[in-house]
PDB file of C-alpha atoms and ligand atoms in Angstrom:
ATOM      1  CA  LEU A   1     120.788  96.255 126.611  1.00 43.00           C
ATOM      2  CA  LYS A   2     119.653  92.631 126.607  1.00 50.00           C
ATOM      3  CA  GLU A   3     119.218  91.367 123.115  1.00 60.00           C
ATOM      4  CA  LYS A   4     117.507  88.071 122.371  1.00 59.00           C
ATOM      5  CA  MET A   5     117.041  86.904 118.820  1.00 67.00           C
ATOM      6  CA  ARG A   6     115.064  83.965 117.521  1.00 78.00           C
ATOM      7  CA  ARG A   7     113.362  83.222 114.244  1.00 75.00           C
ATOM      8  CA  GLU A   8     109.746  82.589 113.420  1.00 77.00           C
ATOM      9  CA  ARG A   9     109.614  81.103 109.915  1.00 81.00           C
ATOM     10  CA  ASP A  10     110.937  83.895 107.689  1.00 91.00           C
ATOM     11  CA  THR A  11     111.225  86.568 110.387  1.00 95.00           C
ATOM     12  CA  ALA A  12     114.080  87.355 112.772  1.00 96.00           C
ATOM     13  CA  LEU A  13     112.588  88.302 116.148  1.00 96.00           C
ATOM     14  CA  PHE A  14     114.246  90.591 118.654  1.00 96.00           C
ATOM     15  CA  CYS A  15     112.854  91.207 122.146  1.00 95.00           C
ATOM     16  CA  LEU A  16     114.737  93.979 123.861  1.00 97.00           C
ATOM     17  CA  GLU A  17     114.368  95.276 127.383  1.00 96.00           C
ATOM     18  CA  GLU A  18     115.613  98.722 126.494  1.00 97.00           C
ATOM     19  CA  VAL A  19     116.845 100.314 123.281  1.00 98.00           C
ATOM     20  CA  ASP A  20     117.325 103.866 122.029  1.00 98.00           C
ATOM     21  CA  SER A  21     114.821 103.340 119.205  1.00 98.00           C
ATOM     22  CA  THR A  22     113.416 100.127 117.735  1.00 98.00           C
ATOM     23  CA  ASN A  23     113.372 101.900 114.341  1.00 98.00           C
ATOM     24  CA  ARG A  24     117.086 102.714 114.536  1.00 98.00           C
ATOM     25  CA  PHE A  25     117.752  99.145 115.637  1.00 98.00           C
ATOM     26  CA  ALA A  26     115.660  97.615 112.826  1.00 98.00           C
ATOM     27  CA  LYS A  27     117.364  99.817 110.195  1.00 98.00           C
ATOM     28  CA  GLU A  28     120.754  98.674 111.401  1.00 98.00           C
ATOM     29  CA  LYS A  29     119.821  94.954 111.442  1.00 97.00           C
ATOM     30  CA  ALA A  30     117.753  94.733 108.226  1.00 97.00           C
ATOM     31  CA  PRO A  31     120.677  94.360 105.784  1.00 96.00           C
ATOM     32  CA  GLU A  32     122.034  91.394 107.762  1.00 95.00           C
ATOM     33  CA  CYS A  33     118.723  89.762 108.907  1.00 96.00           C
ATOM     34  CA  GLY A  34     116.225  90.675 106.183  1.00 96.00           C
ATOM     35  CA  LYS A  35     112.625  90.529 107.385  1.00 97.00           C
ATOM     36  CA  LEU A  36     112.527  91.223 111.119  1.00 97.00           C
ATOM     37  CA  MET A  37     110.461  92.315 114.073  1.00 97.00           C
ATOM     38  CA  ALA A  38     112.004  94.184 117.026  1.00 98.00           C
ATOM     39  CA  CYS A  39     110.070  94.934 120.234  1.00 97.00           C
ATOM     40  CA  ALA A  40     111.265  96.813 123.307  1.00 97.00           C
ATOM     41  CA  LEU A  41     109.816  97.331 126.759  1.00 97.00           C
ATOM     42  CA  ARG A  42     111.028 100.936 126.721  1.00 97.00           C
ATOM     43  CA  GLN A  43     112.947 103.301 124.443  1.00 98.00           C
ATOM     44  CA  THR A  44     115.401 105.963 125.526  1.00 98.00           C
ATOM     45  CA  ALA A  45     115.306 107.961 122.260  1.00 98.00           C
ATOM     46  CA  GLY A  46     112.022 107.014 120.578  1.00 98.00           C
ATOM     47  CA  ARG A  47     111.583 108.779 117.262  1.00 97.00           C
ATOM     48  CA  GLY A  48     108.413 110.459 116.094  1.00 96.00           C
ATOM     49  CA  ARG A  49     107.362 111.930 112.755  1.00 93.00           C
ATOM     50  CA  LEU A  50     108.783 115.234 111.578  1.00 88.00           C
ATOM     51  CA  GLY A  51     111.852 114.887 113.821  1.00 91.00           C
ATOM     52  CA  ARG A  52     109.855 114.739 117.048  1.00 94.00           C
ATOM     53  CA  HIS A  53     110.648 112.655 120.118  1.00 96.00           C
ATOM     54  CA  TRP A  54     108.337 109.745 121.051  1.00 97.00           C
ATOM     55  CA  VAL A  55     108.182 109.496 124.837  1.00 95.00           C
ATOM     56  CA  SER A  56     108.410 105.751 125.563  1.00 97.00           C
ATOM     57  CA  PRO A  57     107.783 104.707 129.178  1.00 95.00           C
ATOM     58  CA  GLU A  58     107.354 101.073 130.162  1.00 96.00           C
ATOM     59  CA  GLY A  59     103.817  99.672 129.770  1.00 97.00           C
ATOM     60  CA  ASN A  60     103.217 100.550 126.118  1.00 98.00           C
ATOM     61  CA  LEU A  61     104.107  98.743 122.912  1.00 98.00           C
ATOM     62  CA  TYR A  62     107.155  99.788 120.881  1.00 98.00           C
ATOM     63  CA  VAL A  63     107.753  97.676 117.816  1.00 98.00           C
ATOM     64  CA  SER A  64     109.434  97.978 114.451  1.00 98.00           C
ATOM     65  CA  PHE A  65     109.156  95.687 111.425  1.00 98.00           C
ATOM     66  CA  ALA A  66     111.574  95.513 108.521  1.00 98.00           C
ATOM     67  CA  TYR A  67     110.306  94.193 105.182  1.00 98.00           C
ATOM     68  CA  GLU A  68     112.079  93.618 101.911  1.00 97.00           C
ATOM     69  CA  ASN A  69     110.818  96.207  99.481  1.00 97.00           C
ATOM     70  CA  THR A  70     109.761  95.243  95.976  1.00 95.00           C
ATOM     71  CA  MET A  71     107.981  98.513  95.100  1.00 95.00           C
ATOM     72  CA  PRO A  72     109.664 101.136  92.945  1.00 94.00           C
ATOM     73  CA  PRO A  73     110.543 104.181  95.111  1.00 93.00           C
ATOM     74  CA  GLU A  74     108.014 106.424  93.341  1.00 92.00           C
ATOM     75  CA  ARG A  75     105.124 104.149  94.434  1.00 93.00           C
ATOM     76  CA  LEU A  76     106.294 103.677  98.005  1.00 95.00           C
ATOM     77  CA  ALA A  77     104.959 106.814  99.749  1.00 93.00           C
ATOM     78  CA  PRO A  78     101.511 105.393 100.704  1.00 96.00           C
ATOM     79  CA  VAL A  79     103.069 102.362 102.471  1.00 97.00           C
ATOM     80  CA  THR A  80     102.612 104.316 105.681  1.00 97.00           C
ATOM     81  CA  LEU A  81      98.821 104.287 105.061  1.00 97.00           C
ATOM     82  CA  ALA A  82      98.937 100.492 104.700  1.00 98.00           C
ATOM     83  CA  VAL A  83     100.672 100.278 108.095  1.00 98.00           C
ATOM     84  CA  ALA A  84      97.925 102.447 109.634  1.00 98.00           C
ATOM     85  CA  LEU A  85      95.346 100.013 108.270  1.00 98.00           C
ATOM     86  CA  ALA A  86      97.234  97.057 109.785  1.00 98.00           C
ATOM     87  CA  VAL A  87      97.070  98.779 113.195  1.00 98.00           C
ATOM     88  CA  CYS A  88      93.299  99.351 112.830  1.00 98.00           C
ATOM     89  CA  ASP A  89      92.875  95.696 111.782  1.00 98.00           C
ATOM     90  CA  THR A  90      94.791  94.679 114.927  1.00 98.00           C
ATOM     91  CA  LEU A  91      92.793  96.877 117.309  1.00 98.00           C
ATOM     92  CA  ALA A  92      89.563  95.559 115.730  1.00 98.00           C
ATOM     93  CA  ASP A  93      90.778  92.023 116.579  1.00 98.00           C
ATOM     94  CA  PHE A  94      90.617  93.159 120.214  1.00 97.00           C
ATOM     95  CA  ASP A  95      87.182  94.750 119.736  1.00 97.00           C
ATOM     96  CA  VAL A  96      88.578  98.277 119.832  1.00 97.00           C
ATOM     97  CA  PRO A  97      87.354 100.291 116.833  1.00 97.00           C
ATOM     98  CA  ALA A  98      89.824 103.003 115.784  1.00 98.00           C
ATOM     99  CA  SER A  99      90.131 105.674 113.093  1.00 98.00           C
ATOM    100  CA  ILE A 100      93.013 106.995 111.049  1.00 97.00           C
ATOM    101  CA  LYS A 101      93.939 110.674 110.961  1.00 96.00           C
ATOM    102  CA  TRP A 102      95.761 111.012 107.651  1.00 95.00           C
ATOM    103  CA  PRO A 103      98.378 109.978 106.995  1.00 93.00           C
ATOM    104  CA  ASN A 104      98.945 107.503 109.808  1.00 92.00           C
ATOM    105  CA  ASP A 105      97.932 108.563 113.305  1.00 96.00           C
ATOM    106  CA  ILE A 106      95.515 106.179 114.996  1.00 98.00           C
ATOM    107  CA  TYR A 107      92.725 107.753 117.007  1.00 98.00           C
ATOM    108  CA  ILE A 108      90.057 106.596 119.409  1.00 97.00           C
ATOM    109  CA  LYS A 109      87.312 109.019 120.416  1.00 94.00           C
ATOM    110  CA  GLY A 110      89.266 112.015 119.084  1.00 93.00           C
ATOM    111  CA  LYS A 111      92.518 111.194 120.884  1.00 96.00           C
ATOM    112  CA  LYS A 112      95.726 109.621 119.580  1.00 97.00           C
ATOM    113  CA  VAL A 113      96.361 106.031 120.689  1.00 98.00           C
ATOM    114  CA  CYS A 114      99.160 105.126 118.257  1.00 98.00           C
ATOM    115  CA  GLY A 115     101.868 106.766 116.163  1.00 97.00           C
ATOM    116  CA  ILE A 116     103.604 105.286 113.130  1.00 98.00           C
ATOM    117  CA  LEU A 117     106.986 106.194 111.683  1.00 97.00           C
ATOM    118  CA  VAL A 118     108.046 104.584 108.404  1.00 97.00           C
ATOM    119  CA  GLU A 119     111.700 104.886 107.444  1.00 97.00           C
ATOM    120  CA  THR A 120     113.722 103.416 104.586  1.00 96.00           C
ATOM    121  CA  VAL A 121     117.079 101.698 104.214  1.00 96.00           C
ATOM    122  CA  CYS A 122     118.673 103.101 101.048  1.00 94.00           C
ATOM    123  CA  ARG A 123     121.397 101.708  98.805  1.00 92.00           C
ATOM    124  CA  GLY A 124     122.100 104.415  96.222  1.00 92.00           C
ATOM    125  CA  GLU A 125     118.897 104.815  94.206  1.00 89.00           C
ATOM    126  CA  ARG A 126     117.452 101.580  95.565  1.00 93.00           C
ATOM    127  CA  ILE A 127     115.333 101.087  98.694  1.00 96.00           C
ATOM    128  CA  PRO A 128     115.923  97.436  99.658  1.00 97.00           C
ATOM    129  CA  TYR A 129     114.114  97.606 103.028  1.00 98.00           C
ATOM    130  CA  ILE A 130     111.406  99.560 104.628  1.00 98.00           C
ATOM    131  CA  VAL A 131     111.109  99.879 108.411  1.00 98.00           C
ATOM    132  CA  ALA A 132     107.693 100.487 109.978  1.00 98.00           C
ATOM    133  CA  GLY A 133     107.800 101.624 113.597  1.00 98.00           C
ATOM    134  CA  ILE A 134     104.631 101.489 115.651  1.00 98.00           C
ATOM    135  CA  GLY A 135     104.064 102.878 119.142  1.00 98.00           C
ATOM    136  CA  ILE A 136     100.747 101.960 120.769  1.00 98.00           C
ATOM    137  CA  ASN A 137      99.676 103.445 124.107  1.00 98.00           C
ATOM    138  CA  VAL A 138      98.648 100.238 125.854  1.00 98.00           C
ATOM    139  CA  ASN A 139      98.763 100.257 129.659  1.00 98.00           C
ATOM    140  CA  GLN A 140      99.667 103.885 130.364  1.00 97.00           C
ATOM    141  CA  ARG A 141      96.981 105.204 132.736  1.00 96.00           C
ATOM    142  CA  GLU A 142      97.824 108.886 132.867  1.00 95.00           C
ATOM    143  CA  PHE A 143      99.426 111.315 130.469  1.00 95.00           C
ATOM    144  CA  PRO A 144     101.291 114.544 131.211  1.00 93.00           C
ATOM    145  CA  ALA A 145      98.962 117.556 131.437  1.00 95.00           C
ATOM    146  CA  GLU A 146     100.161 119.034 128.128  1.00 93.00           C
ATOM    147  CA  VAL A 147      98.998 115.971 126.115  1.00 93.00           C
ATOM    148  CA  GLU A 148      96.146 114.769 128.321  1.00 90.00           C
ATOM    149  CA  ASN A 149      93.421 116.033 126.009  1.00 94.00           C
ATOM    150  CA  ARG A 150      95.140 114.630 122.896  1.00 95.00           C
ATOM    151  CA  ALA A 151      96.413 111.190 123.994  1.00 97.00           C
ATOM    152  CA  VAL A 152      94.626 108.029 125.046  1.00 98.00           C
ATOM    153  CA  SER A 153      95.638 104.427 125.882  1.00 98.00           C
ATOM    154  CA  LEU A 154      93.879 101.091 125.527  1.00 98.00           C
ATOM    155  CA  TRP A 155      93.711 101.030 129.312  1.00 98.00           C
ATOM    156  CA  ASN A 156      91.780 104.326 129.251  1.00 97.00           C
ATOM    157  CA  VAL A 157      89.350 102.868 126.693  1.00 97.00           C
ATOM    158  CA  THR A 158      88.848  99.322 127.994  1.00 97.00           C
ATOM    159  CA  GLY A 159      89.499  99.848 131.711  1.00 97.00           C
ATOM    160  CA  LYS A 160      91.804  96.851 131.858  1.00 97.00           C
ATOM    161  CA  GLU A 161      95.448  95.833 131.332  1.00 97.00           C
ATOM    162  CA  SER A 162      96.208  94.372 127.906  1.00 98.00           C
ATOM    163  CA  ASP A 163      98.838  91.783 127.117  1.00 97.00           C
ATOM    164  CA  ARG A 164     101.433  93.556 124.942  1.00 97.00           C
ATOM    165  CA  ALA A 165     102.857  90.298 123.576  1.00 96.00           C
ATOM    166  CA  GLU A 166      99.403  89.241 122.387  1.00 97.00           C
ATOM    167  CA  ILE A 167      98.895  92.584 120.638  1.00 98.00           C
ATOM    168  CA  ALA A 168     102.398  92.462 119.106  1.00 97.00           C
ATOM    169  CA  TRP A 169     101.762  89.001 117.750  1.00 96.00           C
ATOM    170  CA  ARG A 170      98.437  89.922 116.205  1.00 97.00           C
ATOM    171  CA  LEU A 171     100.055  93.056 114.787  1.00 98.00           C
ATOM    172  CA  LYS A 172     102.705  90.964 113.093  1.00 97.00           C
ATOM    173  CA  LYS A 173     100.014  88.845 111.379  1.00 97.00           C
ATOM    174  CA  GLN A 174      98.130  91.936 110.197  1.00 98.00           C
ATOM    175  CA  MET A 175     101.344  93.673 109.081  1.00 98.00           C
ATOM    176  CA  ASP A 176     102.441  90.627 107.071  1.00 98.00           C
ATOM    177  CA  ARG A 177      99.042  90.577 105.380  1.00 98.00           C
ATOM    178  CA  ARG A 178      98.893  94.294 104.549  1.00 98.00           C
ATOM    179  CA  MET A 179     102.520  94.540 103.459  1.00 98.00           C
ATOM    180  CA  ALA A 180     102.092  91.580 101.082  1.00 97.00           C
ATOM    181  CA  GLN A 181      98.939  93.211  99.685  1.00 98.00           C
ATOM    182  CA  PHE A 182     100.712  96.550  99.319  1.00 98.00           C
ATOM    183  CA  MET A 183     103.842  95.109  97.636  1.00 97.00           C
ATOM    184  CA  GLU A 184     101.681  93.120  95.215  1.00 97.00           C
ATOM    185  CA  LYS A 185      98.889  95.565  94.384  1.00 97.00           C
ATOM    186  CA  GLY A 186      99.814  98.953  95.834  1.00 96.00           C
ATOM    187  CA  PHE A 187      97.670 101.286  97.972  1.00 97.00           C
ATOM    188  CA  ALA A 188      94.813 101.413  95.432  1.00 97.00           C
ATOM    189  CA  ALA A 189      93.794  97.870  96.482  1.00 97.00           C
ATOM    190  CA  MET A 190      93.101  99.008 100.070  1.00 98.00           C
ATOM    191  CA  ARG A 191      91.924 102.570  99.482  1.00 98.00           C
ATOM    192  CA  GLU A 192      88.264 101.710 100.170  1.00 97.00           C
ATOM    193  CA  GLU A 193      89.119 100.139 103.523  1.00 98.00           C
ATOM    194  CA  TYR A 194      91.340 103.072 104.445  1.00 97.00           C
ATOM    195  CA  MET A 195      88.436 105.415 103.631  1.00 97.00           C
ATOM    196  CA  GLN A 196      86.159 103.501 106.015  1.00 97.00           C
ATOM    197  CA  HIS A 197      88.547 104.380 108.832  1.00 97.00           C
ATOM    198  CA  SER A 198      89.237 107.970 107.741  1.00 96.00           C
ATOM    199  CA  LEU A 199      88.723 110.389 110.626  1.00 96.00           C
ATOM    200  CA  LEU A 200      89.049 113.550 108.540  1.00 95.00           C
ATOM    201  CA  THR A 201      86.518 112.857 105.779  1.00 95.00           C
ATOM    202  CA  GLY A 202      83.742 115.446 105.864  1.00 95.00           C
ATOM    203  CA  ARG A 203      85.624 117.718 108.246  1.00 95.00           C
ATOM    204  CA  GLU A 204      87.205 121.099 107.718  1.00 95.00           C
ATOM    205  CA  VAL A 205      90.944 120.603 107.543  1.00 94.00           C
ATOM    206  CA  THR A 206      93.969 122.897 107.299  1.00 94.00           C
ATOM    207  CA  ALA A 207      97.134 121.683 105.576  1.00 92.00           C
ATOM    208  CA  SER A 208     100.291 123.751 105.873  1.00 83.00           C
ATOM    209  CA  VAL A 209     102.760 122.139 103.446  1.00 71.00           C
ATOM    210  CA  PRO A 210     103.847 123.511 100.943  1.00 72.00           C
ATOM    211  CA  HIS A 211     101.488 126.410 101.712  1.00 79.00           C
ATOM    212  CA  THR A 212      98.434 126.822 103.920  1.00 87.00           C
ATOM    213  CA  VAL A 213      95.217 125.406 102.417  1.00 89.00           C
ATOM    214  CA  CYS A 214      91.915 125.124 104.198  1.00 92.00           C
ATOM    215  CA  GLY A 215      89.146 122.918 102.824  1.00 94.00           C
ATOM    216  CA  ILE A 216      86.689 120.122 103.431  1.00 96.00           C
ATOM    217  CA  CYS A 217      88.296 116.681 103.341  1.00 96.00           C
ATOM    218  CA  ILE A 218      86.612 114.536 100.689  1.00 96.00           C
ATOM    219  CA  GLY A 219      88.819 111.454 101.124  1.00 96.00           C
ATOM    220  CA  VAL A 220      92.070 109.940  99.936  1.00 97.00           C
ATOM    221  CA  SER A 221      93.298 109.351  96.370  1.00 96.00           C
ATOM    222  CA  GLU A 222      94.553 106.067  94.893  1.00 95.00           C
ATOM    223  CA  THR A 223      98.098 107.330  95.432  1.00 95.00           C
ATOM    224  CA  GLY A 224      97.417 108.080  99.109  1.00 96.00           C
ATOM    225  CA  ASP A 225      97.063 111.875  98.872  1.00 95.00           C
ATOM    226  CA  LEU A 226      94.569 113.552 101.169  1.00 95.00           C
ATOM    227  CA  LEU A 227      91.920 115.274  99.019  1.00 95.00           C
ATOM    228  CA  LEU A 228      90.545 118.651 100.078  1.00 95.00           C
ATOM    229  CA  GLU A 229      87.820 120.615  98.373  1.00 95.00           C
ATOM    230  CA  ALA A 230      88.115 124.385  98.549  1.00 92.00           C
ATOM    231  CA  GLY A 231      86.552 127.071  96.348  1.00 90.00           C
ATOM    232  CA  GLY A 232      85.154 124.432  93.988  1.00 92.00           C
ATOM    233  CA  LYS A 233      88.628 122.975  93.405  1.00 93.00           C
ATOM    234  CA  ARG A 234      89.985 119.602  94.438  1.00 93.00           C
ATOM    235  CA  ILE A 235      93.372 119.983  96.136  1.00 92.00           C
ATOM    236  CA  PRO A 236      95.632 116.963  96.804  1.00 93.00           C
ATOM    237  CA  VAL A 237      97.852 117.131  99.894  1.00 92.00           C
ATOM    238  CA  THR A 238     100.860 114.858  99.529  1.00 89.00           C
ATOM    239  CA  PHE A 239     102.962 115.383 102.600  1.00 80.00           C
ATOM    240  CA  GLY A 240     103.043 116.788 106.089  1.00 76.00           C
ATOM    241  CA  GLU A 241     100.541 117.215 108.809  1.00 78.00           C
ATOM    242  CA  VAL A 242      97.043 118.544 108.818  1.00 87.00           C
ATOM    243  CA  THR A 243      94.891 119.969 111.563  1.00 86.00           C
ATOM    244  CA  GLY A 244      91.168 119.903 112.144  1.00 81.00           C
ATOM    245  CA  ARG A 245      88.591 119.638 114.905  1.00 73.00           C
ATOM    246  CA  LEU A 246      88.529 115.980 115.818  1.00 72.00           C
ATOM    247  CA  GLN A 247      86.307 115.701 118.867  1.00 62.00           C
TER     248      GLN A 247
HETATM  249  C1  BTN B   1     104.541 109.816 115.510  1.00 66.56           C
HETATM  250  O1  BTN B   1     103.322 109.796 115.713  1.00 66.56           O
HETATM  251  O2  BTN B   1     105.196 110.870 115.540  1.00 66.56           O
HETATM  252  C2  BTN B   1     105.237 108.507 115.223  1.00 66.56           C
HETATM  253  C3  BTN B   1     105.670 107.801 116.456  1.00 66.56           C
HETATM  254  C4  BTN B   1     106.311 106.446 116.188  1.00 66.56           C
HETATM  255  C5  BTN B   1     106.812 105.788 117.466  1.00 66.56           C
HETATM  256  C6  BTN B   1     107.290 104.397 117.258  1.00 66.56           C
HETATM  257  S1  BTN B   1     107.612 103.573 118.780  1.00 66.56           S
HETATM  258  C7  BTN B   1     108.382 102.254 117.948  1.00 66.56           C
HETATM  259  C8  BTN B   1     109.190 102.869 116.811  1.00 66.56           C
HETATM  260  N1  BTN B   1     110.522 103.266 117.247  1.00 66.56           N
HETATM  261  C9  BTN B   1     110.708 104.580 117.208  1.00 66.56           C
HETATM  262  O3  BTN B   1     111.758 105.173 117.546  1.00 66.56           O
HETATM  263  N2  BTN B   1     109.590 105.196 116.764  1.00 66.56           N
HETATM  264  C10 BTN B   1     108.554 104.229 116.429  1.00 66.56           C
END
């Protein structure tokens, strides 16, 4: 593992050739470094949501950010939606329009281009740092058969190689902006913008946690819940994963 660290204003920067997981790394370093950004060329044990593995071959972007948290824990859940918006802002900077499948998967033309995993550093009841891990499929040309119809890369969309450092840098700017907005005003301040990117709105969706509910998605609440309408009732979905026809 080659570890290089420098600072850019208030942020400690780490560029790693290989690491198990940039999220694990960022969680370990946050208490000593504070705000930080850690990128790796590849990960050997990339983490996904819901305990899944994130396959991390060279060519894509693997980056984690640690931010000092000033939000009370009970208002922190939708931070992951703010991160999704920062990724959409970044892709738009490169003329690639993308959508968000609640809560935080980034899609292009019905296929996933980016996954986000937000984790917290806890000290007793307090959450001093939050770590936002972002994996963007950048230059991967082909995907294994079992995910081929669900995954896409920027290369697949634009037909050209993209500069990962340029994307990472733009992402940092957009993350700094969204995280400051979130810490100051909460998710409610960006709900409208999130809604403009919402892939599920108007579609039939099935949520399975805590029990199976099927309904039409009518948007997202000010606290970041997905809102379904079923049998004349409005049902908020707070956690987990939802399925629906996306293409
Ligand atoms: C998901 O969709 O399940 C979330 C995937 C998150 C992957 C990124 S890659 C960079 C960061 N480090 C990790 O170990 N995971 C996140």
